[in-house]
Amino acid sequence: MPTGASGWLALVDYATSLGDLSEVGWLELKGALSFTGRTDRKRSVVVVSRAILGMANRIPDSAQKHLGGYGVVFVGIDNHSVVGTERVDGAVLQEEVEKYVGEGGPRWDHQFVEHSDGLVLALVVDPPQWGDRIYACRKGYSDKDTTLAVRDGEIFVRVPGKTRPATSYDLSQLERRLLSAPHTGAAVRVEYDSTFDRIATGDVRELVESVVDEEAEGLLAGLPSGPRHGLSSVQDSDPSLRRWRG
């Protein structure tokens, strides 16, 4: 990530030197947006919210290749030029964007870059992580004067050059991200209060197996006794499971 004013100015200059070609998976450019009037501010908030959601719905492996996984949206850059944008209060921006990304939505921040050609708003989205939820739009919007529209529950993804609605493949990838959280699933911790007189593999194995058996019996005791989704037939056919059924 850029550090200090000089770092951000260098990234702005990089974006303007390439223009639209700089729009890749981790960088998006937006032209001048107005945050003054109520109607203009709402439209601008939808534009940046859509971009934030797209950046947040990236796959960690590919995102980590650039800027440590962070995503950046520049507001106030149009192709090769800094066209500037209006200054907006940070608290107002956060409150308005939250309506579309949700209170528990993507983690993001913003800052202004004072460029010699105009003011640039930088939106910085945190790196996606394995186990992250799938971030969906939380509110609908439609602008009769433009084609800008978002639906409540719509999912956006960021691909090189644009942010777009998710395809079925995108959803499968995001589902994989969600289910790939580290340190998930059941865990059994074995503790032994006394000490071993000698280390014997068989004794340790027997101790661990007895603790696991006790834990399993306690968990299975709370399950319904009737068959459910074919579980009964599986247990009947497996002698190792029948001894847990009591």
PDB file of C-alpha atoms in Angstrom:
ATOM      1  CA  MET A   1       0.000   0.000   0.000  1.00  0.00           C
ATOM      2  CA  PRO A   2       1.161   3.567  -0.625  1.00  0.00           C
ATOM      3  CA  THR A   3       2.514   5.340   2.444  1.00  0.00           C
ATOM      4  CA  GLY A   4       2.403   9.066   2.996  1.00  0.00           C
ATOM      5  CA  ALA A   5       1.346  11.804   0.619  1.00  0.00           C
ATOM      6  CA  SER A   6       4.146  11.070  -1.844  1.00  0.00           C
ATOM      7  CA  GLY A   7       3.132   7.419  -2.108  1.00  0.00           C
ATOM      8  CA  TRP A   8      -0.474   8.266  -2.892  1.00  0.00           C
ATOM      9  CA  LEU A   9       0.530  10.946  -5.387  1.00  0.00           C
ATOM     10  CA  ALA A  10       2.739   8.397  -7.137  1.00  0.00           C
ATOM     11  CA  LEU A  11      -0.179   5.965  -7.410  1.00  0.00           C
ATOM     12  CA  VAL A  12      -2.425   8.710  -8.807  1.00  0.00           C
ATOM     13  CA  ASP A  13       0.244   9.578 -11.391  1.00  0.00           C
ATOM     14  CA  TYR A  14       0.564   5.885 -12.256  1.00  0.00           C
ATOM     15  CA  ALA A  15      -3.197   5.685 -12.836  1.00  0.00           C
ATOM     16  CA  THR A  16      -3.297   8.780 -15.033  1.00  0.00           C
ATOM     17  CA  SER A  17      -0.275   7.663 -17.048  1.00  0.00           C
ATOM     18  CA  LEU A  18      -2.099   4.491 -18.103  1.00  0.00           C
ATOM     19  CA  GLY A  19      -5.629   5.861 -18.044  1.00  0.00           C
ATOM     20  CA  ASP A  20      -8.321   3.221 -18.349  1.00  0.00           C
ATOM     21  CA  LEU A  21      -5.614   0.586 -18.890  1.00  0.00           C
ATOM     22  CA  SER A  22      -4.705   0.950 -15.219  1.00  0.00           C
ATOM     23  CA  GLU A  23      -8.098  -0.451 -14.204  1.00  0.00           C
ATOM     24  CA  VAL A  24      -7.223  -3.952 -13.111  1.00  0.00           C
ATOM     25  CA  GLY A  25      -8.479  -6.273 -10.400  1.00  0.00           C
ATOM     26  CA  TRP A  26      -7.170  -4.086  -7.574  1.00  0.00           C
ATOM     27  CA  LEU A  27      -7.652  -0.578  -9.000  1.00  0.00           C
ATOM     28  CA  GLU A  28     -10.786   1.161 -10.258  1.00  0.00           C
ATOM     29  CA  LEU A  29     -11.159   4.712 -11.544  1.00  0.00           C
ATOM     30  CA  LYS A  30     -14.229   6.882 -11.202  1.00  0.00           C
ATOM     31  CA  GLY A  31     -14.625  10.342 -12.665  1.00  0.00           C
ATOM     32  CA  ALA A  32     -15.931  13.395 -10.862  1.00  0.00           C
ATOM     33  CA  LEU A  33     -18.736  12.605  -8.416  1.00  0.00           C
ATOM     34  CA  SER A  34     -20.910  15.113  -6.615  1.00  0.00           C
ATOM     35  CA  PHE A  35     -21.741  14.763  -2.932  1.00  0.00           C
ATOM     36  CA  THR A  36     -23.485  18.121  -2.492  1.00  0.00           C
ATOM     37  CA  GLY A  37     -27.151  17.784  -3.397  1.00  0.00           C
ATOM     38  CA  ARG A  38     -29.267  14.972  -1.969  1.00  0.00           C
ATOM     39  CA  THR A  39     -29.971  13.364  -5.350  1.00  0.00           C
ATOM     40  CA  ASP A  40     -26.389  13.653  -6.586  1.00  0.00           C
ATOM     41  CA  ARG A  41     -24.997  12.398  -3.292  1.00  0.00           C
ATOM     42  CA  LYS A  42     -27.241   9.331  -3.338  1.00  0.00           C
ATOM     43  CA  ARG A  43     -26.169   8.504  -6.892  1.00  0.00           C
ATOM     44  CA  SER A  44     -22.488   8.955  -6.029  1.00  0.00           C
ATOM     45  CA  VAL A  45     -22.820   6.804  -2.908  1.00  0.00           C
ATOM     46  CA  VAL A  46     -24.315   3.978  -4.962  1.00  0.00           C
ATOM     47  CA  VAL A  47     -21.412   4.219  -7.423  1.00  0.00           C
ATOM     48  CA  VAL A  48     -18.767   3.897  -4.706  1.00  0.00           C
ATOM     49  CA  SER A  49     -20.732   1.281  -2.738  1.00  0.00           C
ATOM     50  CA  ARG A  50     -20.940  -0.917  -5.812  1.00  0.00           C
ATOM     51  CA  ALA A  51     -17.175  -0.590  -6.275  1.00  0.00           C
ATOM     52  CA  ILE A  52     -16.477  -1.412  -2.617  1.00  0.00           C
ATOM     53  CA  LEU A  53     -18.634  -4.542  -2.771  1.00  0.00           C
ATOM     54  CA  GLY A  54     -16.858  -5.686  -5.919  1.00  0.00           C
ATOM     55  CA  MET A  55     -13.424  -5.245  -4.343  1.00  0.00           C
ATOM     56  CA  ALA A  56     -14.526  -7.100  -1.213  1.00  0.00           C
ATOM     57  CA  ASN A  57     -15.812 -10.065  -3.234  1.00  0.00           C
ATOM     58  CA  ARG A  58     -12.417 -11.036  -4.637  1.00  0.00           C
ATOM     59  CA  ILE A  59     -10.603 -14.316  -4.091  1.00  0.00           C
ATOM     60  CA  PRO A  60      -7.703 -13.999  -1.610  1.00  0.00           C
ATOM     61  CA  ASP A  61      -5.137 -15.873  -3.703  1.00  0.00           C
ATOM     62  CA  SER A  62      -5.423 -13.522  -6.669  1.00  0.00           C
ATOM     63  CA  ALA A  63      -5.952 -10.388  -4.568  1.00  0.00           C
ATOM     64  CA  GLN A  64      -2.755 -10.948  -2.571  1.00  0.00           C
ATOM     65  CA  LYS A  65      -0.624 -10.590  -5.699  1.00  0.00           C
ATOM     66  CA  HIS A  66      -0.977  -6.788  -5.659  1.00  0.00           C
ATOM     67  CA  LEU A  67      -0.848  -4.180  -2.870  1.00  0.00           C
ATOM     68  CA  GLY A  68      -0.961  -6.915  -0.247  1.00  0.00           C
ATOM     69  CA  GLY A  69      -4.535  -7.688  -1.221  1.00  0.00           C
ATOM     70  CA  TYR A  70      -5.941  -4.181  -0.761  1.00  0.00           C
ATOM     71  CA  GLY A  71      -8.295  -2.748  -3.359  1.00  0.00           C
ATOM     72  CA  VAL A  72      -8.268   0.946  -4.305  1.00  0.00           C
ATOM     73  CA  VAL A  73     -11.008   3.021  -5.920  1.00  0.00           C
ATOM     74  CA  PHE A  74      -9.979   6.491  -7.102  1.00  0.00           C
ATOM     75  CA  VAL A  75     -12.765   9.053  -7.437  1.00  0.00           C
ATOM     76  CA  GLY A  76     -11.792  12.096  -9.492  1.00  0.00           C
ATOM     77  CA  ILE A  77      -9.760  10.460 -12.261  1.00  0.00           C
ATOM     78  CA  ASP A  78     -11.149  10.192 -15.771  1.00  0.00           C
ATOM     79  CA  ASN A  79      -8.893   8.246 -18.129  1.00  0.00           C
ATOM     80  CA  HIS A  80      -5.584  10.153 -18.258  1.00  0.00           C
ATOM     81  CA  SER A  81      -6.741  13.209 -16.316  1.00  0.00           C
ATOM     82  CA  VAL A  82      -7.340  14.208 -12.730  1.00  0.00           C
ATOM     83  CA  VAL A  83     -10.734  15.892 -12.988  1.00  0.00           C
ATOM     84  CA  GLY A  84     -11.158  16.274  -9.242  1.00  0.00           C
ATOM     85  CA  THR A  85     -14.048  15.499  -6.941  1.00  0.00           C
ATOM     86  CA  GLU A  86     -15.968  17.250  -4.199  1.00  0.00           C
ATOM     87  CA  ARG A  87     -14.852  16.985  -0.612  1.00  0.00           C
ATOM     88  CA  VAL A  88     -17.293  15.062   1.579  1.00  0.00           C
ATOM     89  CA  ASP A  89     -17.357  14.639   5.326  1.00  0.00           C
ATOM     90  CA  GLY A  90     -16.009  11.231   6.300  1.00  0.00           C
ATOM     91  CA  ALA A  91     -18.792  10.506   8.791  1.00  0.00           C
ATOM     92  CA  VAL A  92     -21.440  11.298   6.189  1.00  0.00           C
ATOM     93  CA  LEU A  93     -19.719   9.120   3.604  1.00  0.00           C
ATOM     94  CA  GLN A  94     -19.449   6.171   6.005  1.00  0.00           C
ATOM     95  CA  GLU A  95     -23.084   6.482   7.066  1.00  0.00           C
ATOM     96  CA  GLU A  96     -24.419   6.685   3.519  1.00  0.00           C
ATOM     97  CA  VAL A  97     -22.266   3.860   2.150  1.00  0.00           C
ATOM     98  CA  GLU A  98     -23.237   1.617   5.070  1.00  0.00           C
ATOM     99  CA  LYS A  99     -26.838   1.686   3.849  1.00  0.00           C
ATOM    100  CA  TYR A 100     -25.742  -0.253   0.762  1.00  0.00           C
ATOM    101  CA  VAL A 101     -22.871  -2.419   2.039  1.00  0.00           C
ATOM    102  CA  GLY A 102     -24.339  -3.184   5.463  1.00  0.00           C
ATOM    103  CA  GLU A 103     -23.187  -2.546   9.022  1.00  0.00           C
ATOM    104  CA  GLY A 104     -21.264  -5.815   9.028  1.00  0.00           C
ATOM    105  CA  GLY A 105     -20.180  -5.388   5.433  1.00  0.00           C
ATOM    106  CA  PRO A 106     -16.746  -4.997   3.855  1.00  0.00           C
ATOM    107  CA  ARG A 107     -14.002  -3.285   5.817  1.00  0.00           C
ATOM    108  CA  TRP A 108     -12.933  -0.105   4.065  1.00  0.00           C
ATOM    109  CA  ASP A 109     -11.564   3.370   4.668  1.00  0.00           C
ATOM    110  CA  HIS A 110     -11.001   6.538   2.686  1.00  0.00           C
ATOM    111  CA  GLN A 111      -8.638   9.448   2.341  1.00  0.00           C
ATOM    112  CA  PHE A 112      -8.221  12.483   0.126  1.00  0.00           C
ATOM    113  CA  VAL A 113      -5.197  12.983  -2.097  1.00  0.00           C
ATOM    114  CA  GLU A 114      -4.307  16.605  -2.815  1.00  0.00           C
ATOM    115  CA  HIS A 115      -3.014  16.420  -6.389  1.00  0.00           C
ATOM    116  CA  SER A 116      -1.805  19.490  -8.257  1.00  0.00           C
ATOM    117  CA  ASP A 117      -4.572  18.983 -10.840  1.00  0.00           C
ATOM    118  CA  GLY A 118      -7.387  18.466  -8.357  1.00  0.00           C
ATOM    119  CA  LEU A 119      -8.721  16.581  -5.360  1.00  0.00           C
ATOM    120  CA  VAL A 120      -8.851  12.776  -5.550  1.00  0.00           C
ATOM    121  CA  LEU A 121     -10.840  10.592  -3.167  1.00  0.00           C
ATOM    122  CA  ALA A 122      -9.200   7.233  -2.461  1.00  0.00           C
ATOM    123  CA  LEU A 123     -11.386   4.416  -1.145  1.00  0.00           C
ATOM    124  CA  VAL A 124      -9.327   1.571   0.308  1.00  0.00           C
ATOM    125  CA  VAL A 125     -10.906  -1.868   0.748  1.00  0.00           C
ATOM    126  CA  ASP A 126      -9.259  -4.378   3.089  1.00  0.00           C
ATOM    127  CA  PRO A 127      -7.788  -7.581   1.636  1.00  0.00           C
ATOM    128  CA  PRO A 128     -10.298 -10.426   1.267  1.00  0.00           C
ATOM    129  CA  GLN A 129      -9.720 -13.376   3.591  1.00  0.00           C
ATOM    130  CA  TRP A 130     -10.581 -17.064   3.448  1.00  0.00           C
ATOM    131  CA  GLY A 131     -13.789 -17.505   5.391  1.00  0.00           C
ATOM    132  CA  ASP A 132     -15.166 -14.064   4.489  1.00  0.00           C
ATOM    133  CA  ARG A 133     -18.892 -13.941   3.901  1.00  0.00           C
ATOM    134  CA  ILE A 134     -20.314 -13.187   0.466  1.00  0.00           C
ATOM    135  CA  TYR A 135     -21.031  -9.466   0.515  1.00  0.00           C
ATOM    136  CA  ALA A 136     -24.333  -8.467  -1.058  1.00  0.00           C
ATOM    137  CA  CYS A 137     -25.914  -5.086  -1.683  1.00  0.00           C
ATOM    138  CA  ARG A 138     -28.276  -4.230   1.183  1.00  0.00           C
ATOM    139  CA  LYS A 139     -30.511  -1.704  -0.542  1.00  0.00           C
ATOM    140  CA  GLY A 140     -31.994  -1.166  -3.980  1.00  0.00           C
ATOM    141  CA  TYR A 141     -31.566   1.937  -6.121  1.00  0.00           C
ATOM    142  CA  SER A 142     -32.559   2.973  -9.622  1.00  0.00           C
ATOM    143  CA  ASP A 143     -31.778   6.229 -11.413  1.00  0.00           C
ATOM    144  CA  LYS A 144     -34.275   7.127 -14.119  1.00  0.00           C
ATOM    145  CA  ASP A 145     -31.794   9.484 -15.795  1.00  0.00           C
ATOM    146  CA  THR A 146     -28.981   6.935 -16.117  1.00  0.00           C
ATOM    147  CA  THR A 147     -28.564   3.179 -16.334  1.00  0.00           C
ATOM    148  CA  LEU A 148     -27.251   3.006 -12.770  1.00  0.00           C
ATOM    149  CA  ALA A 149     -29.240   0.504 -10.726  1.00  0.00           C
ATOM    150  CA  VAL A 150     -28.600  -1.963  -7.920  1.00  0.00           C
ATOM    151  CA  ARG A 151     -30.923  -4.506  -6.323  1.00  0.00           C
ATOM    152  CA  ASP A 152     -31.244  -5.491  -2.702  1.00  0.00           C
ATOM    153  CA  GLY A 153     -29.317  -8.757  -2.397  1.00  0.00           C
ATOM    154  CA  GLU A 154     -27.368  -8.300  -5.628  1.00  0.00           C
ATOM    155  CA  ILE A 155     -23.760  -9.518  -5.549  1.00  0.00           C
ATOM    156  CA  PHE A 156     -20.986  -7.685  -7.384  1.00  0.00           C
ATOM    157  CA  VAL A 157     -17.473  -8.864  -8.194  1.00  0.00           C
ATOM    158  CA  ARG A 158     -14.371  -7.085  -9.420  1.00  0.00           C
ATOM    159  CA  VAL A 159     -12.707  -8.323 -12.591  1.00  0.00           C
ATOM    160  CA  PRO A 160      -9.960  -6.562 -14.593  1.00  0.00           C
ATOM    161  CA  GLY A 161     -11.489  -3.464 -16.118  1.00  0.00           C
ATOM    162  CA  LYS A 162     -14.883  -3.444 -14.428  1.00  0.00           C
ATOM    163  CA  THR A 163     -17.173  -4.266 -11.537  1.00  0.00           C
ATOM    164  CA  ARG A 164     -20.127  -6.406 -12.598  1.00  0.00           C
ATOM    165  CA  PRO A 165     -22.881  -8.651 -11.196  1.00  0.00           C
ATOM    166  CA  ALA A 166     -21.674 -12.097 -10.176  1.00  0.00           C
ATOM    167  CA  THR A 167     -22.109 -15.085 -12.487  1.00  0.00           C
ATOM    168  CA  SER A 168     -22.809 -18.630 -11.309  1.00  0.00           C
ATOM    169  CA  TYR A 169     -19.079 -19.343 -11.515  1.00  0.00           C
ATOM    170  CA  ASP A 170     -18.304 -16.269  -9.413  1.00  0.00           C
ATOM    171  CA  LEU A 171     -20.790 -17.450  -6.795  1.00  0.00           C
ATOM    172  CA  SER A 172     -19.183 -20.888  -6.665  1.00  0.00           C
ATOM    173  CA  GLN A 173     -15.787 -19.255  -6.101  1.00  0.00           C
ATOM    174  CA  LEU A 174     -17.164 -17.045  -3.350  1.00  0.00           C
ATOM    175  CA  GLU A 175     -18.805 -20.058  -1.742  1.00  0.00           C
ATOM    176  CA  ARG A 176     -15.425 -21.792  -1.800  1.00  0.00           C
ATOM    177  CA  ARG A 177     -13.903 -18.740  -0.113  1.00  0.00           C
ATOM    178  CA  LEU A 178     -16.603 -18.802   2.562  1.00  0.00           C
ATOM    179  CA  LEU A 179     -16.150 -22.500   3.305  1.00  0.00           C
ATOM    180  CA  SER A 180     -12.348 -22.333   3.356  1.00  0.00           C
ATOM    181  CA  ALA A 181     -12.032 -20.527   6.657  1.00  0.00           C
ATOM    182  CA  PRO A 182      -9.037 -21.656   8.712  1.00  0.00           C
ATOM    183  CA  HIS A 183      -9.616 -23.465  12.007  1.00  0.00           C
ATOM    184  CA  THR A 184     -13.242 -24.395  11.365  1.00  0.00           C
ATOM    185  CA  GLY A 185     -15.041 -27.591  12.278  1.00  0.00           C
ATOM    186  CA  ALA A 186     -15.179 -29.683  15.433  1.00  0.00           C
ATOM    187  CA  ALA A 187     -12.181 -29.904  17.711  1.00  0.00           C
ATOM    188  CA  VAL A 188     -11.442 -32.317  20.543  1.00  0.00           C
ATOM    189  CA  ARG A 189      -8.928 -31.332  23.212  1.00  0.00           C
ATOM    190  CA  VAL A 190      -7.374 -34.101  25.291  1.00  0.00           C
ATOM    191  CA  GLU A 191      -6.029 -33.273  28.760  1.00  0.00           C
ATOM    192  CA  TYR A 192      -4.456 -35.646  31.271  1.00  0.00           C
ATOM    193  CA  ASP A 193      -4.124 -34.367  34.856  1.00  0.00           C
ATOM    194  CA  SER A 194      -1.648 -36.975  36.044  1.00  0.00           C
ATOM    195  CA  THR A 195       1.735 -37.981  34.671  1.00  0.00           C
ATOM    196  CA  PHE A 196       2.898 -40.954  32.655  1.00  0.00           C
ATOM    197  CA  ASP A 197       5.349 -43.334  34.346  1.00  0.00           C
ATOM    198  CA  ARG A 198       6.619 -44.293  30.947  1.00  0.00           C
ATOM    199  CA  ILE A 199       5.832 -43.351  27.381  1.00  0.00           C
ATOM    200  CA  ALA A 200       4.081 -46.157  25.551  1.00  0.00           C
ATOM    201  CA  THR A 201       2.417 -45.555  22.220  1.00  0.00           C
ATOM    202  CA  GLY A 202      -0.305 -48.088  22.950  1.00  0.00           C
ATOM    203  CA  ASP A 203      -1.227 -46.464  26.266  1.00  0.00           C
ATOM    204  CA  VAL A 204      -1.465 -43.007  24.747  1.00  0.00           C
ATOM    205  CA  ARG A 205      -3.538 -44.293  21.836  1.00  0.00           C
ATOM    206  CA  GLU A 206      -5.910 -46.084  24.243  1.00  0.00           C
ATOM    207  CA  LEU A 207      -6.317 -42.917  26.318  1.00  0.00           C
ATOM    208  CA  VAL A 208      -7.077 -40.772  23.284  1.00  0.00           C
ATOM    209  CA  GLU A 209      -9.561 -43.307  21.890  1.00  0.00           C
ATOM    210  CA  SER A 210     -11.409 -43.521  25.214  1.00  0.00           C
ATOM    211  CA  VAL A 211     -11.730 -39.733  25.433  1.00  0.00           C
ATOM    212  CA  VAL A 212     -12.962 -39.511  21.838  1.00  0.00           C
ATOM    213  CA  ASP A 213     -15.494 -42.309  22.518  1.00  0.00           C
ATOM    214  CA  GLU A 214     -16.845 -40.442  25.541  1.00  0.00           C
ATOM    215  CA  GLU A 215     -17.144 -37.196  23.577  1.00  0.00           C
ATOM    216  CA  ALA A 216     -18.881 -38.971  20.705  1.00  0.00           C
ATOM    217  CA  GLU A 217     -21.381 -40.663  23.023  1.00  0.00           C
ATOM    218  CA  GLY A 218     -22.230 -37.319  24.589  1.00  0.00           C
ATOM    219  CA  LEU A 219     -22.782 -35.692  21.206  1.00  0.00           C
ATOM    220  CA  LEU A 220     -24.830 -38.570  19.806  1.00  0.00           C
ATOM    221  CA  ALA A 221     -27.026 -38.714  22.918  1.00  0.00           C
ATOM    222  CA  GLY A 222     -28.613 -35.444  21.901  1.00  0.00           C
ATOM    223  CA  LEU A 223     -29.555 -36.614  18.406  1.00  0.00           C
ATOM    224  CA  PRO A 224     -33.106 -37.805  17.546  1.00  0.00           C
ATOM    225  CA  SER A 225     -33.517 -41.545  17.895  1.00  0.00           C
ATOM    226  CA  GLY A 226     -35.501 -41.945  14.653  1.00  0.00           C
ATOM    227  CA  PRO A 227     -33.935 -42.263  11.197  1.00  0.00           C
ATOM    228  CA  ARG A 228     -33.041 -39.008   9.478  1.00  0.00           C
ATOM    229  CA  HIS A 229     -31.680 -38.531   5.974  1.00  0.00           C
ATOM    230  CA  GLY A 230     -30.488 -42.116   5.767  1.00  0.00           C
ATOM    231  CA  LEU A 231     -28.369 -41.962   8.923  1.00  0.00           C
ATOM    232  CA  SER A 232     -30.053 -45.028  10.423  1.00  0.00           C
ATOM    233  CA  SER A 233     -29.215 -47.243   7.458  1.00  0.00           C
ATOM    234  CA  VAL A 234     -25.586 -46.149   7.558  1.00  0.00           C
ATOM    235  CA  GLN A 235     -25.329 -46.884  11.264  1.00  0.00           C
ATOM    236  CA  ASP A 236     -26.980 -50.284  10.858  1.00  0.00           C
ATOM    237  CA  SER A 237     -24.444 -51.285   8.242  1.00  0.00           C
ATOM    238  CA  ASP A 238     -21.393 -50.078  10.148  1.00  0.00           C
ATOM    239  CA  PRO A 239     -20.509 -52.102  13.281  1.00  0.00           C
ATOM    240  CA  SER A 240     -18.214 -49.344  14.520  1.00  0.00           C
ATOM    241  CA  LEU A 241     -21.192 -46.963  14.696  1.00  0.00           C
ATOM    242  CA  ARG A 242     -23.677 -49.448  16.203  1.00  0.00           C
ATOM    243  CA  ARG A 243     -21.775 -49.563  19.496  1.00  0.00           C
ATOM    244  CA  TRP A 244     -22.417 -45.818  19.990  1.00  0.00           C
ATOM    245  CA  ARG A 245     -26.176 -46.105  19.628  1.00  0.00           C
ATOM    246  CA  GLY A 246     -26.752 -47.675  23.032  1.00  0.00           C
TER     247      GLY A 246
END
